[in-house]
PDB file of C-alpha atoms in Angstrom:
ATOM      1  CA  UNK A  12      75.081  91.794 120.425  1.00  0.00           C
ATOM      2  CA  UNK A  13      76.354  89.354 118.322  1.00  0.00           C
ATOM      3  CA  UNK A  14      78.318  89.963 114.884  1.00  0.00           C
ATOM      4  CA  UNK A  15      76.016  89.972 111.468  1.00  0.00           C
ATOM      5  CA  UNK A  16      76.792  86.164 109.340  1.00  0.00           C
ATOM      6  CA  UNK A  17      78.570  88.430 107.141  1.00  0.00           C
ATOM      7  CA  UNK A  18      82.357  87.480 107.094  1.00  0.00           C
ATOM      8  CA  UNK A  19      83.359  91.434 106.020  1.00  0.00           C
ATOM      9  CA  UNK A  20      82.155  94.590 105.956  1.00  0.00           C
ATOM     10  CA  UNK A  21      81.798  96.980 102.539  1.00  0.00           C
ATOM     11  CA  UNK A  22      80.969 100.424 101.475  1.00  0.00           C
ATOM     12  CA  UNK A  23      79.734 101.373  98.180  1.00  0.00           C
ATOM     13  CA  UNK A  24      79.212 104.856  96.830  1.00  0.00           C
ATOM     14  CA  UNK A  25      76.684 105.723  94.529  1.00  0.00           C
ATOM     15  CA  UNK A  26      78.541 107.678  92.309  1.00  0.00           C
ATOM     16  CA  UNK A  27      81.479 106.557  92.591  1.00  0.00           C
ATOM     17  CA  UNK A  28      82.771 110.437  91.526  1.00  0.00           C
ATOM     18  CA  UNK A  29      81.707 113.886  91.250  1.00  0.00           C
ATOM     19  CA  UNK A  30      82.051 117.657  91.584  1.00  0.00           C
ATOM     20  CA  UNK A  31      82.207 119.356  95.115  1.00  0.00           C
ATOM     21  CA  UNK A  32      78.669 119.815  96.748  1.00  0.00           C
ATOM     22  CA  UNK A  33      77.482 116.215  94.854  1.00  0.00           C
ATOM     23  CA  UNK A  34      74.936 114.306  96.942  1.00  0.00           C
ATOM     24  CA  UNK A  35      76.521 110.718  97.581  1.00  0.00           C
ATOM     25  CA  UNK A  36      74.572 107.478  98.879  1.00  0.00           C
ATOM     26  CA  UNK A  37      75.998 105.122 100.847  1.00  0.00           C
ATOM     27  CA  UNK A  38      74.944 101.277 101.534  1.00  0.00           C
ATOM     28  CA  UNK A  39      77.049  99.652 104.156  1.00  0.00           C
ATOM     29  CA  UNK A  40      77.024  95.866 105.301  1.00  0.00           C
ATOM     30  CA  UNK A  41      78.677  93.563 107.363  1.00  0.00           C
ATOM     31  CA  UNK A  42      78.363  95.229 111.034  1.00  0.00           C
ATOM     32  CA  UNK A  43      76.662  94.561 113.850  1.00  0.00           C
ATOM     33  CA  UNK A  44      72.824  94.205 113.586  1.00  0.00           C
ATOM     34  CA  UNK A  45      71.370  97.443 115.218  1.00  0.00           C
ATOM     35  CA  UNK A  46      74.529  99.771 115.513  1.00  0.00           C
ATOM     36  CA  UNK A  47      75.215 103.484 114.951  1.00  0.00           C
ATOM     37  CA  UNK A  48      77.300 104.353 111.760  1.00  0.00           C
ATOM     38  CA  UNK A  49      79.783 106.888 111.387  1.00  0.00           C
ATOM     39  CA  UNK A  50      80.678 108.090 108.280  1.00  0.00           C
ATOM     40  CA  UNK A  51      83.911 109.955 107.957  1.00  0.00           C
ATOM     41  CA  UNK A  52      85.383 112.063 104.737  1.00  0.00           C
ATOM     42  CA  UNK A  53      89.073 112.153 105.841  1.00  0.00           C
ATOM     43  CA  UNK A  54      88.971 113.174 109.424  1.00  0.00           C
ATOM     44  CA  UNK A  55      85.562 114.573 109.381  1.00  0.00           C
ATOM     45  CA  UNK A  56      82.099 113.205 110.620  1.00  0.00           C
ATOM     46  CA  UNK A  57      79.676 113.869 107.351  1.00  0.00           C
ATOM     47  CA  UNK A  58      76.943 111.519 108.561  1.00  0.00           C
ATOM     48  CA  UNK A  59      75.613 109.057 110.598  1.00  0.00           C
ATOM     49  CA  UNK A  60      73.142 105.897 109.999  1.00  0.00           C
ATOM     50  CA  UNK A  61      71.820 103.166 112.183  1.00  0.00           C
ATOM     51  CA  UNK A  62      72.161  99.660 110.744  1.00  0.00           C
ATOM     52  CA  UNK A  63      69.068  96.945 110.399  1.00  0.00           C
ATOM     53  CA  UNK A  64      68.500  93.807 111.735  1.00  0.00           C
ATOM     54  CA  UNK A  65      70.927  92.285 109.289  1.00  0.00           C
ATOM     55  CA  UNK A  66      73.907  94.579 109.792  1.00  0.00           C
ATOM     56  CA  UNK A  67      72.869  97.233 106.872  1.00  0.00           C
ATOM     57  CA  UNK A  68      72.659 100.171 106.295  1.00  0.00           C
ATOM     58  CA  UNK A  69      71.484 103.909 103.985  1.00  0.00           C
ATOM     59  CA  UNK A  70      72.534 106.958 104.179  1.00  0.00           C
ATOM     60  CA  UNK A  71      73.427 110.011 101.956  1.00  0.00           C
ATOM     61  CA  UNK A  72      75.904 112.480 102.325  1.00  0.00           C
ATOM     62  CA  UNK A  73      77.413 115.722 100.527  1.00  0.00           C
ATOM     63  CA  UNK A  74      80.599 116.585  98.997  1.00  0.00           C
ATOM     64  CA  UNK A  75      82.140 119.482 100.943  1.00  0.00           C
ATOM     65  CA  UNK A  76      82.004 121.846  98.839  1.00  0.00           C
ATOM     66  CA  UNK A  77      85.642 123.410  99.611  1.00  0.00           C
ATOM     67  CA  UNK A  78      86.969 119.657  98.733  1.00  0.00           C
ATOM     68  CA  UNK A  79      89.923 119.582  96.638  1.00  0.00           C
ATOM     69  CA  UNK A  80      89.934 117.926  93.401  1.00  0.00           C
ATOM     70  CA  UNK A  81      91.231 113.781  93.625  1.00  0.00           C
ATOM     71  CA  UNK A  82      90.497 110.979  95.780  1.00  0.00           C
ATOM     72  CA  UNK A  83      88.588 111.167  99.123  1.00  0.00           C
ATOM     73  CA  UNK A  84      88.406 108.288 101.419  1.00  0.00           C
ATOM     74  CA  UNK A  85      84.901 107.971 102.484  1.00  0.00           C
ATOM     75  CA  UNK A  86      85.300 105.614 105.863  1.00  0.00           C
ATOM     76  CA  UNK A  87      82.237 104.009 107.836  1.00  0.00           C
ATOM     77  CA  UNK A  88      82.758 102.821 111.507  1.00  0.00           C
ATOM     78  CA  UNK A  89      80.410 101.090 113.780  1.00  0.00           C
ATOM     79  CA  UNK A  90      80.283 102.495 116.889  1.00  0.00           C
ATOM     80  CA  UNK A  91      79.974  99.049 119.146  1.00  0.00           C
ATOM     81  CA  UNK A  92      81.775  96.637 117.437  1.00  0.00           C
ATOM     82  CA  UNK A  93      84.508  99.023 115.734  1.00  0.00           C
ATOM     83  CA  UNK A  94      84.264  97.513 112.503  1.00  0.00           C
ATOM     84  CA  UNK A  95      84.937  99.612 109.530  1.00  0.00           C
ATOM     85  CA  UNK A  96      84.337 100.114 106.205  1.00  0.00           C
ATOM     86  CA  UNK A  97      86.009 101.913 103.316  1.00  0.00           C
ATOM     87  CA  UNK A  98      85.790 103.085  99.656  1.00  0.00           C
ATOM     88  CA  UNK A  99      86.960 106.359  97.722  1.00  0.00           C
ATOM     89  CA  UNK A 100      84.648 109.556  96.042  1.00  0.00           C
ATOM     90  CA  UNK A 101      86.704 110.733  93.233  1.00  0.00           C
ATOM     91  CA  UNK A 102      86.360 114.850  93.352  1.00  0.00           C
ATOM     92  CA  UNK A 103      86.337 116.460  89.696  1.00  0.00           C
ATOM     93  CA  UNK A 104      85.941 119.813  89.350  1.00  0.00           C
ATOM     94  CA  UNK A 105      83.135 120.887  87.332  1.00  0.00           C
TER      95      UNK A 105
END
């Protein structure tokens, strides 16, 4: 496998912020063409994805609900080349 053209990886969140339990989606690029994603709030695994031809990929996730209000670090890894991606979910409480 060879790396995607793309120079870095990114995350983005879509929304950016939210109360617990909010459904979040996720577009990833930059990592290998044809590689399973882990996505990671803080030290947890909250879901996985499997990247296209040109290193991209979709996926949603949920909040935890028992997540305390502030900044979470939502962090995507590819699991062959290592590469990683991060961004932040602000938590509000309702």
């Amino acid at each position: 496998m060879t790396a995607s053209p793309a120079a870095t990886t990114s995350l983005r969140l879509q929304p950016e912020f939210g109360p617990p339990t909010t459904q979040v989606d996720l577009f990833g690029r930059g990592f290998w063409a044809h590689e399973d994603i882990e996505v990671t709030v803080g030290m947890s695994i909250r879901a996985r994805a499997w990247t296209d031809d040109r290193g991209e990929f979709f996926t949603t996730l949920n909040v935890p609900g028992d997540t305390s209000a502030g900044r979470a670090r939502v962090t995507a890894t590819g699991q062959s080349s290592r590469l990683t991606a991060t961004a932040t979910f602000t938590v509000r409480n309702p």
